[in-house]
Amino acid sequence: MSRLFSLSLCAIVVFSLASTNAIAAKTTYDANAGKTIYDTGCSTCHKTGLMGAPKSGNKADWVPRIAQGMDLLVSRSIKGYQGKKGMMPAKGGNAKLTDTQVGNSVAYMVEQSK
Ligand code: HEC
């Protein structure tokens, strides 16, 4: 009985890992939902260009970054990254944000800057 239980538990774990991967592969971000997060966090640096942050709406700053692709932009925003201009803190310094929330706010900035 307990063997059957652990087998089915194992199947559930494998299945849920597989399905989260499937979701992650085709994530689309919601720029509208990202606006609030941008306004309450990211804008501190990204509105004014504080600490070397690329200003939202500044195409010269953003076009080459956008060309790197959303996946890289989002993963750098989640993990943080040291670039040539400055240091982007992980999740903009707000560890409470989910990865999706960070992705949404990246989408919002990208929308402003295309
Ligand atoms: C404390 C200031 C600060 C805050 C707050 C901040 N950033 Fe940044 N961010 C930076 C700096 C500085 C860079 C530029 C690093 C470089 O390219 O040298 C940057 C770069 C980026 C980039 C471009 C990465 C690339 O590959 O070119 C993205 C996307 C980004 N930030 C998203 C966000 C998001 C989303 C938030 C809010 C959740 C946020 N940032 C909050 C300072 C900040």
mmCIF file with all atom_site columns, C-alpha atoms and ligand atoms in Angstrom:
data_model
loop_
_atom_site.group_PDB
_atom_site.id
_atom_site.type_symbol
_atom_site.label_atom_id
_atom_site.label_alt_id
_atom_site.label_comp_id
_atom_site.label_asym_id
_atom_site.label_entity_id
_atom_site.label_seq_id
_atom_site.pdbx_PDB_ins_code
_atom_site.Cartn_x
_atom_site.Cartn_y
_atom_site.Cartn_z
_atom_site.occupancy
_atom_site.B_iso_or_equiv
_atom_site.pdbx_formal_charge
_atom_site.auth_seq_id
_atom_site.auth_comp_id
_atom_site.auth_asym_id
_atom_site.auth_atom_id
_atom_site.pdbx_PDB_model_num
ATOM   1   C  CA  . MET A 1 1   ? 0.000  0.000  0.000   1.00 0.00 ? 1   MET A CA  1
ATOM   2   C  CA  . SER A 1 2   ? 2.699  2.485  0.996   1.00 0.00 ? 2   SER A CA  1
ATOM   3   C  CA  . ARG A 1 3   ? 4.674  1.498  -2.087  1.00 0.00 ? 3   ARG A CA  1
ATOM   4   C  CA  . LEU A 1 4   ? 1.692  2.264  -4.262  1.00 0.00 ? 4   LEU A CA  1
ATOM   5   C  CA  . PHE A 1 5   ? 1.323  5.574  -2.457  1.00 0.00 ? 5   PHE A CA  1
ATOM   6   C  CA  . SER A 1 6   ? 4.923  6.614  -3.053  1.00 0.00 ? 6   SER A CA  1
ATOM   7   C  CA  . LEU A 1 7   ? 4.704  5.513  -6.676  1.00 0.00 ? 7   LEU A CA  1
ATOM   8   C  CA  . SER A 1 8   ? 1.695  7.688  -7.282  1.00 0.00 ? 8   SER A CA  1
ATOM   9   C  CA  . LEU A 1 9   ? 3.274  10.552 -5.366  1.00 0.00 ? 9   LEU A CA  1
ATOM   10  C  CA  . CYS A 1 10  ? 6.293  10.225 -7.610  1.00 0.00 ? 10  CYS A CA  1
ATOM   11  C  CA  . ALA A 1 11  ? 4.072  10.310 -10.674 1.00 0.00 ? 11  ALA A CA  1
ATOM   12  C  CA  . ILE A 1 12  ? 2.410  13.488 -9.422  1.00 0.00 ? 12  ILE A CA  1
ATOM   13  C  CA  . VAL A 1 13  ? 5.764  15.192 -8.831  1.00 0.00 ? 13  VAL A CA  1
ATOM   14  C  CA  . VAL A 1 14  ? 7.055  14.240 -12.275 1.00 0.00 ? 14  VAL A CA  1
ATOM   15  C  CA  . PHE A 1 15  ? 3.812  15.320 -13.867 1.00 0.00 ? 15  PHE A CA  1
ATOM   16  C  CA  . SER A 1 16  ? 3.728  18.698 -12.142 1.00 0.00 ? 16  SER A CA  1
ATOM   17  C  CA  . LEU A 1 17  ? 7.375  19.395 -12.983 1.00 0.00 ? 17  LEU A CA  1
ATOM   18  C  CA  . ALA A 1 18  ? 6.641  18.604 -16.606 1.00 0.00 ? 18  ALA A CA  1
ATOM   19  C  CA  . SER A 1 19  ? 3.615  20.848 -16.673 1.00 0.00 ? 19  SER A CA  1
ATOM   20  C  CA  . THR A 1 20  ? 5.317  23.842 -15.017 1.00 0.00 ? 20  THR A CA  1
ATOM   21  C  CA  . ASN A 1 21  ? 8.065  23.568 -17.615 1.00 0.00 ? 21  ASN A CA  1
ATOM   22  C  CA  . ALA A 1 22  ? 5.472  23.570 -20.348 1.00 0.00 ? 22  ALA A CA  1
ATOM   23  C  CA  . ILE A 1 23  ? 3.945  26.723 -18.878 1.00 0.00 ? 23  ILE A CA  1
ATOM   24  C  CA  . ALA A 1 24  ? 7.312  28.456 -18.468 1.00 0.00 ? 24  ALA A CA  1
ATOM   25  C  CA  . ALA A 1 25  ? 8.201  27.766 -22.088 1.00 0.00 ? 25  ALA A CA  1
ATOM   26  C  CA  . LYS A 1 26  ? 5.292  29.773 -23.418 1.00 0.00 ? 26  LYS A CA  1
ATOM   27  C  CA  . THR A 1 27  ? 4.883  32.445 -20.759 1.00 0.00 ? 27  THR A CA  1
ATOM   28  C  CA  . THR A 1 28  ? 3.420  35.644 -22.017 1.00 0.00 ? 28  THR A CA  1
ATOM   29  C  CA  . TYR A 1 29  ? 3.614  38.687 -19.824 1.00 0.00 ? 29  TYR A CA  1
ATOM   30  C  CA  . ASP A 1 30  ? 0.885  41.155 -19.010 1.00 0.00 ? 30  ASP A CA  1
ATOM   31  C  CA  . ALA A 1 31  ? 2.180  44.702 -19.436 1.00 0.00 ? 31  ALA A CA  1
ATOM   32  C  CA  . ASN A 1 32  ? -0.979 46.222 -17.907 1.00 0.00 ? 32  ASN A CA  1
ATOM   33  C  CA  . ALA A 1 33  ? -0.553 44.180 -14.739 1.00 0.00 ? 33  ALA A CA  1
ATOM   34  C  CA  . GLY A 1 34  ? 3.113  45.178 -14.707 1.00 0.00 ? 34  GLY A CA  1
ATOM   35  C  CA  . LYS A 1 35  ? 2.376  48.908 -14.618 1.00 0.00 ? 35  LYS A CA  1
ATOM   36  C  CA  . THR A 1 36  ? 1.534  48.959 -10.895 1.00 0.00 ? 36  THR A CA  1
ATOM   37  C  CA  . ILE A 1 37  ? 4.720  47.101 -10.015 1.00 0.00 ? 37  ILE A CA  1
ATOM   38  C  CA  . TYR A 1 38  ? 6.710  49.388 -12.254 1.00 0.00 ? 38  TYR A CA  1
ATOM   39  C  CA  . ASP A 1 39  ? 5.139  52.483 -10.651 1.00 0.00 ? 39  ASP A CA  1
ATOM   40  C  CA  . THR A 1 40  ? 5.757  51.309 -7.094  1.00 0.00 ? 40  THR A CA  1
ATOM   41  C  CA  . GLY A 1 41  ? 9.257  49.874 -7.557  1.00 0.00 ? 41  GLY A CA  1
ATOM   42  C  CA  . CYS A 1 42  ? 11.140 49.843 -10.829 1.00 0.00 ? 42  CYS A CA  1
ATOM   43  C  CA  . SER A 1 43  ? 10.320 53.481 -11.608 1.00 0.00 ? 43  SER A CA  1
ATOM   44  C  CA  . THR A 1 44  ? 12.598 54.657 -8.772  1.00 0.00 ? 44  THR A CA  1
ATOM   45  C  CA  . CYS A 1 45  ? 15.546 53.942 -11.037 1.00 0.00 ? 45  CYS A CA  1
ATOM   46  C  CA  . HIS A 1 46  ? 14.035 53.417 -14.471 1.00 0.00 ? 46  HIS A CA  1
ATOM   47  C  CA  . LYS A 1 47  ? 12.023 56.644 -14.652 1.00 0.00 ? 47  LYS A CA  1
ATOM   48  C  CA  . THR A 1 48  ? 14.988 58.941 -14.137 1.00 0.00 ? 48  THR A CA  1
ATOM   49  C  CA  . GLY A 1 49  ? 17.924 56.740 -15.111 1.00 0.00 ? 49  GLY A CA  1
ATOM   50  C  CA  . LEU A 1 50  ? 19.176 56.642 -11.533 1.00 0.00 ? 50  LEU A CA  1
ATOM   51  C  CA  . MET A 1 51  ? 22.372 54.611 -11.049 1.00 0.00 ? 51  MET A CA  1
ATOM   52  C  CA  . GLY A 1 52  ? 22.689 54.096 -14.806 1.00 0.00 ? 52  GLY A CA  1
ATOM   53  C  CA  . ALA A 1 53  ? 19.316 52.376 -15.273 1.00 0.00 ? 53  ALA A CA  1
ATOM   54  C  CA  . PRO A 1 54  ? 17.945 52.487 -18.830 1.00 0.00 ? 54  PRO A CA  1
ATOM   55  C  CA  . LYS A 1 55  ? 15.155 55.092 -18.799 1.00 0.00 ? 55  LYS A CA  1
ATOM   56  C  CA  . SER A 1 56  ? 11.706 53.840 -19.767 1.00 0.00 ? 56  SER A CA  1
ATOM   57  C  CA  . GLY A 1 57  ? 10.680 55.423 -23.042 1.00 0.00 ? 57  GLY A CA  1
ATOM   58  C  CA  . ASN A 1 58  ? 14.289 56.057 -24.129 1.00 0.00 ? 58  ASN A CA  1
ATOM   59  C  CA  . LYS A 1 59  ? 14.509 54.092 -27.365 1.00 0.00 ? 59  LYS A CA  1
ATOM   60  C  CA  . ALA A 1 60  ? 18.276 54.443 -27.712 1.00 0.00 ? 60  ALA A CA  1
ATOM   61  C  CA  . ASP A 1 61  ? 18.666 52.840 -24.306 1.00 0.00 ? 61  ASP A CA  1
ATOM   62  C  CA  . TRP A 1 62  ? 16.095 50.121 -24.884 1.00 0.00 ? 62  TRP A CA  1
ATOM   63  C  CA  . VAL A 1 63  ? 16.155 49.008 -28.528 1.00 0.00 ? 63  VAL A CA  1
ATOM   64  C  CA  . PRO A 1 64  ? 19.454 47.081 -28.191 1.00 0.00 ? 64  PRO A CA  1
ATOM   65  C  CA  . ARG A 1 65  ? 18.282 45.602 -24.886 1.00 0.00 ? 65  ARG A CA  1
ATOM   66  C  CA  . ILE A 1 66  ? 14.920 44.547 -26.324 1.00 0.00 ? 66  ILE A CA  1
ATOM   67  C  CA  . ALA A 1 67  ? 16.818 42.853 -29.173 1.00 0.00 ? 67  ALA A CA  1
ATOM   68  C  CA  . GLN A 1 68  ? 18.322 40.470 -26.575 1.00 0.00 ? 68  GLN A CA  1
ATOM   69  C  CA  . GLY A 1 69  ? 14.867 38.937 -26.180 1.00 0.00 ? 69  GLY A CA  1
ATOM   70  C  CA  . MET A 1 70  ? 12.365 38.863 -23.329 1.00 0.00 ? 70  MET A CA  1
ATOM   71  C  CA  . ASP A 1 71  ? 13.811 35.696 -21.792 1.00 0.00 ? 71  ASP A CA  1
ATOM   72  C  CA  . LEU A 1 72  ? 17.169 37.293 -21.070 1.00 0.00 ? 72  LEU A CA  1
ATOM   73  C  CA  . LEU A 1 73  ? 15.657 40.592 -19.925 1.00 0.00 ? 73  LEU A CA  1
ATOM   74  C  CA  . VAL A 1 74  ? 13.339 38.813 -17.515 1.00 0.00 ? 74  VAL A CA  1
ATOM   75  C  CA  . SER A 1 75  ? 15.948 36.426 -16.150 1.00 0.00 ? 75  SER A CA  1
ATOM   76  C  CA  . ARG A 1 76  ? 18.365 39.293 -15.529 1.00 0.00 ? 76  ARG A CA  1
ATOM   77  C  CA  . SER A 1 77  ? 15.605 41.247 -13.797 1.00 0.00 ? 77  SER A CA  1
ATOM   78  C  CA  . ILE A 1 78  ? 14.805 38.292 -11.553 1.00 0.00 ? 78  ILE A CA  1
ATOM   79  C  CA  . LYS A 1 79  ? 18.381 37.360 -10.681 1.00 0.00 ? 79  LYS A CA  1
ATOM   80  C  CA  . GLY A 1 80  ? 19.893 40.825 -10.881 1.00 0.00 ? 80  GLY A CA  1
ATOM   81  C  CA  . TYR A 1 81  ? 22.807 41.712 -13.103 1.00 0.00 ? 81  TYR A CA  1
ATOM   82  C  CA  . GLN A 1 82  ? 25.891 43.871 -13.276 1.00 0.00 ? 82  GLN A CA  1
ATOM   83  C  CA  . GLY A 1 83  ? 26.117 45.604 -16.641 1.00 0.00 ? 83  GLY A CA  1
ATOM   84  C  CA  . LYS A 1 84  ? 28.380 48.263 -18.125 1.00 0.00 ? 84  LYS A CA  1
ATOM   85  C  CA  . LYS A 1 85  ? 26.189 51.077 -16.864 1.00 0.00 ? 85  LYS A CA  1
ATOM   86  C  CA  . GLY A 1 86  ? 25.361 49.897 -13.390 1.00 0.00 ? 86  GLY A CA  1
ATOM   87  C  CA  . MET A 1 87  ? 23.840 47.245 -11.200 1.00 0.00 ? 87  MET A CA  1
ATOM   88  C  CA  . MET A 1 88  ? 20.316 46.000 -11.641 1.00 0.00 ? 88  MET A CA  1
ATOM   89  C  CA  . PRO A 1 89  ? 19.323 44.524 -8.249  1.00 0.00 ? 89  PRO A CA  1
ATOM   90  C  CA  . ALA A 1 90  ? 17.509 41.154 -8.204  1.00 0.00 ? 90  ALA A CA  1
ATOM   91  C  CA  . LYS A 1 91  ? 13.758 41.809 -8.612  1.00 0.00 ? 91  LYS A CA  1
ATOM   92  C  CA  . GLY A 1 92  ? 14.535 45.521 -8.385  1.00 0.00 ? 92  GLY A CA  1
ATOM   93  C  CA  . GLY A 1 93  ? 15.304 44.993 -4.695  1.00 0.00 ? 93  GLY A CA  1
ATOM   94  C  CA  . ASN A 1 94  ? 11.814 43.706 -3.861  1.00 0.00 ? 94  ASN A CA  1
ATOM   95  C  CA  . ALA A 1 95  ? 12.223 39.995 -3.078  1.00 0.00 ? 95  ALA A CA  1
ATOM   96  C  CA  . LYS A 1 96  ? 8.474  39.674 -2.478  1.00 0.00 ? 96  LYS A CA  1
ATOM   97  C  CA  . LEU A 1 97  ? 7.685  39.986 -6.178  1.00 0.00 ? 97  LEU A CA  1
ATOM   98  C  CA  . THR A 1 98  ? 6.962  36.758 -8.027  1.00 0.00 ? 98  THR A CA  1
ATOM   99  C  CA  . ASP A 1 99  ? 8.855  35.959 -11.221 1.00 0.00 ? 99  ASP A CA  1
ATOM   100 C  CA  . THR A 1 100 ? 5.674  36.624 -13.190 1.00 0.00 ? 100 THR A CA  1
ATOM   101 C  CA  . GLN A 1 101 ? 5.231  40.045 -11.591 1.00 0.00 ? 101 GLN A CA  1
ATOM   102 C  CA  . VAL A 1 102 ? 8.806  40.945 -12.509 1.00 0.00 ? 102 VAL A CA  1
ATOM   103 C  CA  . GLY A 1 103 ? 8.195  39.673 -16.057 1.00 0.00 ? 103 GLY A CA  1
ATOM   104 C  CA  . ASN A 1 104 ? 5.020  41.746 -16.301 1.00 0.00 ? 104 ASN A CA  1
ATOM   105 C  CA  . SER A 1 105 ? 6.852  44.915 -15.302 1.00 0.00 ? 105 SER A CA  1
ATOM   106 C  CA  . VAL A 1 106 ? 9.616  44.191 -17.840 1.00 0.00 ? 106 VAL A CA  1
ATOM   107 C  CA  . ALA A 1 107 ? 6.853  43.861 -20.464 1.00 0.00 ? 107 ALA A CA  1
ATOM   108 C  CA  . TYR A 1 108 ? 5.472  47.225 -19.378 1.00 0.00 ? 108 TYR A CA  1
ATOM   109 C  CA  . MET A 1 109 ? 8.866  48.953 -19.719 1.00 0.00 ? 109 MET A CA  1
ATOM   110 C  CA  . VAL A 1 110 ? 9.443  47.303 -23.084 1.00 0.00 ? 110 VAL A CA  1
ATOM   111 C  CA  . GLU A 1 111 ? 6.009  48.521 -24.258 1.00 0.00 ? 111 GLU A CA  1
ATOM   112 C  CA  . GLN A 1 112 ? 6.943  52.085 -23.253 1.00 0.00 ? 112 GLN A CA  1
ATOM   113 C  CA  . SER A 1 113 ? 10.264 51.973 -25.028 1.00 0.00 ? 113 SER A CA  1
ATOM   114 C  CA  . LYS A 1 114 ? 9.718  50.238 -28.378 1.00 0.00 ? 114 LYS A CA  1
HETATM 115 C  C1  . HEC B 2 .   ? 18.148 50.501 -7.698  1.00 0.00 ? 1   HEC B C1  1
HETATM 116 C  C2  . HEC B 2 .   ? 17.856 50.846 -9.078  1.00 0.00 ? 1   HEC B C2  1
HETATM 117 C  C3  . HEC B 2 .   ? 17.013 49.893 -9.914  1.00 0.00 ? 1   HEC B C3  1
HETATM 118 C  C4  . HEC B 2 .   ? 15.737 49.415 -9.648  1.00 0.00 ? 1   HEC B C4  1
HETATM 119 C  C5  . HEC B 2 .   ? 14.851 49.701 -8.428  1.00 0.00 ? 1   HEC B C5  1
HETATM 120 C  C6  . HEC B 2 .   ? 15.359 48.597 -10.791 1.00 0.00 ? 1   HEC B C6  1
HETATM 121 N  N1  . HEC B 2 .   ? 16.380 48.575 -11.714 1.00 0.00 ? 1   HEC B N1  1
HETATM 122 FE FE1 . HEC B 2 .   ? 16.373 47.590 -13.523 1.00 0.00 ? 1   HEC B FE1 1
HETATM 123 N  N2  . HEC B 2 .   ? 18.269 48.275 -13.905 1.00 0.00 ? 1   HEC B N2  1
HETATM 124 C  C7  . HEC B 2 .   ? 19.008 49.101 -13.070 1.00 0.00 ? 1   HEC B C7  1
HETATM 125 C  C8  . HEC B 2 .   ? 20.271 49.413 -13.708 1.00 0.00 ? 1   HEC B C8  1
HETATM 126 C  C9  . HEC B 2 .   ? 21.360 50.298 -13.147 1.00 0.00 ? 1   HEC B C9  1
HETATM 127 C  C10 . HEC B 2 .   ? 20.263 48.736 -14.958 1.00 0.00 ? 1   HEC B C10 1
HETATM 128 C  C11 . HEC B 2 .   ? 21.351 48.775 -16.046 1.00 0.00 ? 1   HEC B C11 1
HETATM 129 C  C12 . HEC B 2 .   ? 22.454 47.749 -15.864 1.00 0.00 ? 1   HEC B C12 1
HETATM 130 C  C13 . HEC B 2 .   ? 23.413 47.843 -17.037 1.00 0.00 ? 1   HEC B C13 1
HETATM 131 O  O1  . HEC B 2 .   ? 23.019 47.504 -18.160 1.00 0.00 ? 1   HEC B O1  1
HETATM 132 O  O2  . HEC B 2 .   ? 24.535 48.258 -16.819 1.00 0.00 ? 1   HEC B O2  1
HETATM 133 C  C14 . HEC B 2 .   ? 18.990 48.031 -15.051 1.00 0.00 ? 1   HEC B C14 1
HETATM 134 C  C15 . HEC B 2 .   ? 18.596 47.251 -16.131 1.00 0.00 ? 1   HEC B C15 1
HETATM 135 C  C16 . HEC B 2 .   ? 17.370 46.647 -16.265 1.00 0.00 ? 1   HEC B C16 1
HETATM 136 C  C17 . HEC B 2 .   ? 16.937 45.891 -17.413 1.00 0.00 ? 1   HEC B C17 1
HETATM 137 C  C18 . HEC B 2 .   ? 17.743 45.654 -18.685 1.00 0.00 ? 1   HEC B C18 1
HETATM 138 C  C19 . HEC B 2 .   ? 18.552 44.383 -18.589 1.00 0.00 ? 1   HEC B C19 1
HETATM 139 C  C20 . HEC B 2 .   ? 19.378 44.154 -19.836 1.00 0.00 ? 1   HEC B C20 1
HETATM 140 O  O3  . HEC B 2 .   ? 19.668 42.981 -20.130 1.00 0.00 ? 1   HEC B O3  1
HETATM 141 O  O4  . HEC B 2 .   ? 19.736 45.084 -20.545 1.00 0.00 ? 1   HEC B O4  1
HETATM 142 C  C21 . HEC B 2 .   ? 15.664 45.444 -17.158 1.00 0.00 ? 1   HEC B C21 1
HETATM 143 C  C22 . HEC B 2 .   ? 14.790 44.605 -18.070 1.00 0.00 ? 1   HEC B C22 1
HETATM 144 C  C23 . HEC B 2 .   ? 15.314 45.919 -15.841 1.00 0.00 ? 1   HEC B C23 1
HETATM 145 N  N3  . HEC B 2 .   ? 16.363 46.651 -15.323 1.00 0.00 ? 1   HEC B N3  1
HETATM 146 C  C24 . HEC B 2 .   ? 14.109 45.668 -15.213 1.00 0.00 ? 1   HEC B C24 1
HETATM 147 C  C25 . HEC B 2 .   ? 13.749 46.132 -13.958 1.00 0.00 ? 1   HEC B C25 1
HETATM 148 C  C26 . HEC B 2 .   ? 12.489 45.830 -13.309 1.00 0.00 ? 1   HEC B C26 1
HETATM 149 C  C27 . HEC B 2 .   ? 11.406 44.955 -13.925 1.00 0.00 ? 1   HEC B C27 1
HETATM 150 C  C28 . HEC B 2 .   ? 12.482 46.463 -12.119 1.00 0.00 ? 1   HEC B C28 1
HETATM 151 C  C29 . HEC B 2 .   ? 11.391 46.461 -11.047 1.00 0.00 ? 1   HEC B C29 1
HETATM 152 C  C30 . HEC B 2 .   ? 10.885 45.171 -10.630 1.00 0.00 ? 1   HEC B C30 1
HETATM 153 C  C31 . HEC B 2 .   ? 13.757 47.174 -12.004 1.00 0.00 ? 1   HEC B C31 1
HETATM 154 N  N4  . HEC B 2 .   ? 14.493 46.949 -13.142 1.00 0.00 ? 1   HEC B N4  1
HETATM 155 C  C32 . HEC B 2 .   ? 14.137 47.959 -10.904 1.00 0.00 ? 1   HEC B C32 1
HETATM 156 C  C33 . HEC B 2 .   ? 18.618 49.594 -11.833 1.00 0.00 ? 1   HEC B C33 1
HETATM 157 C  C34 . HEC B 2 .   ? 17.404 49.349 -11.216 1.00 0.00 ? 1   HEC B C34 1
#
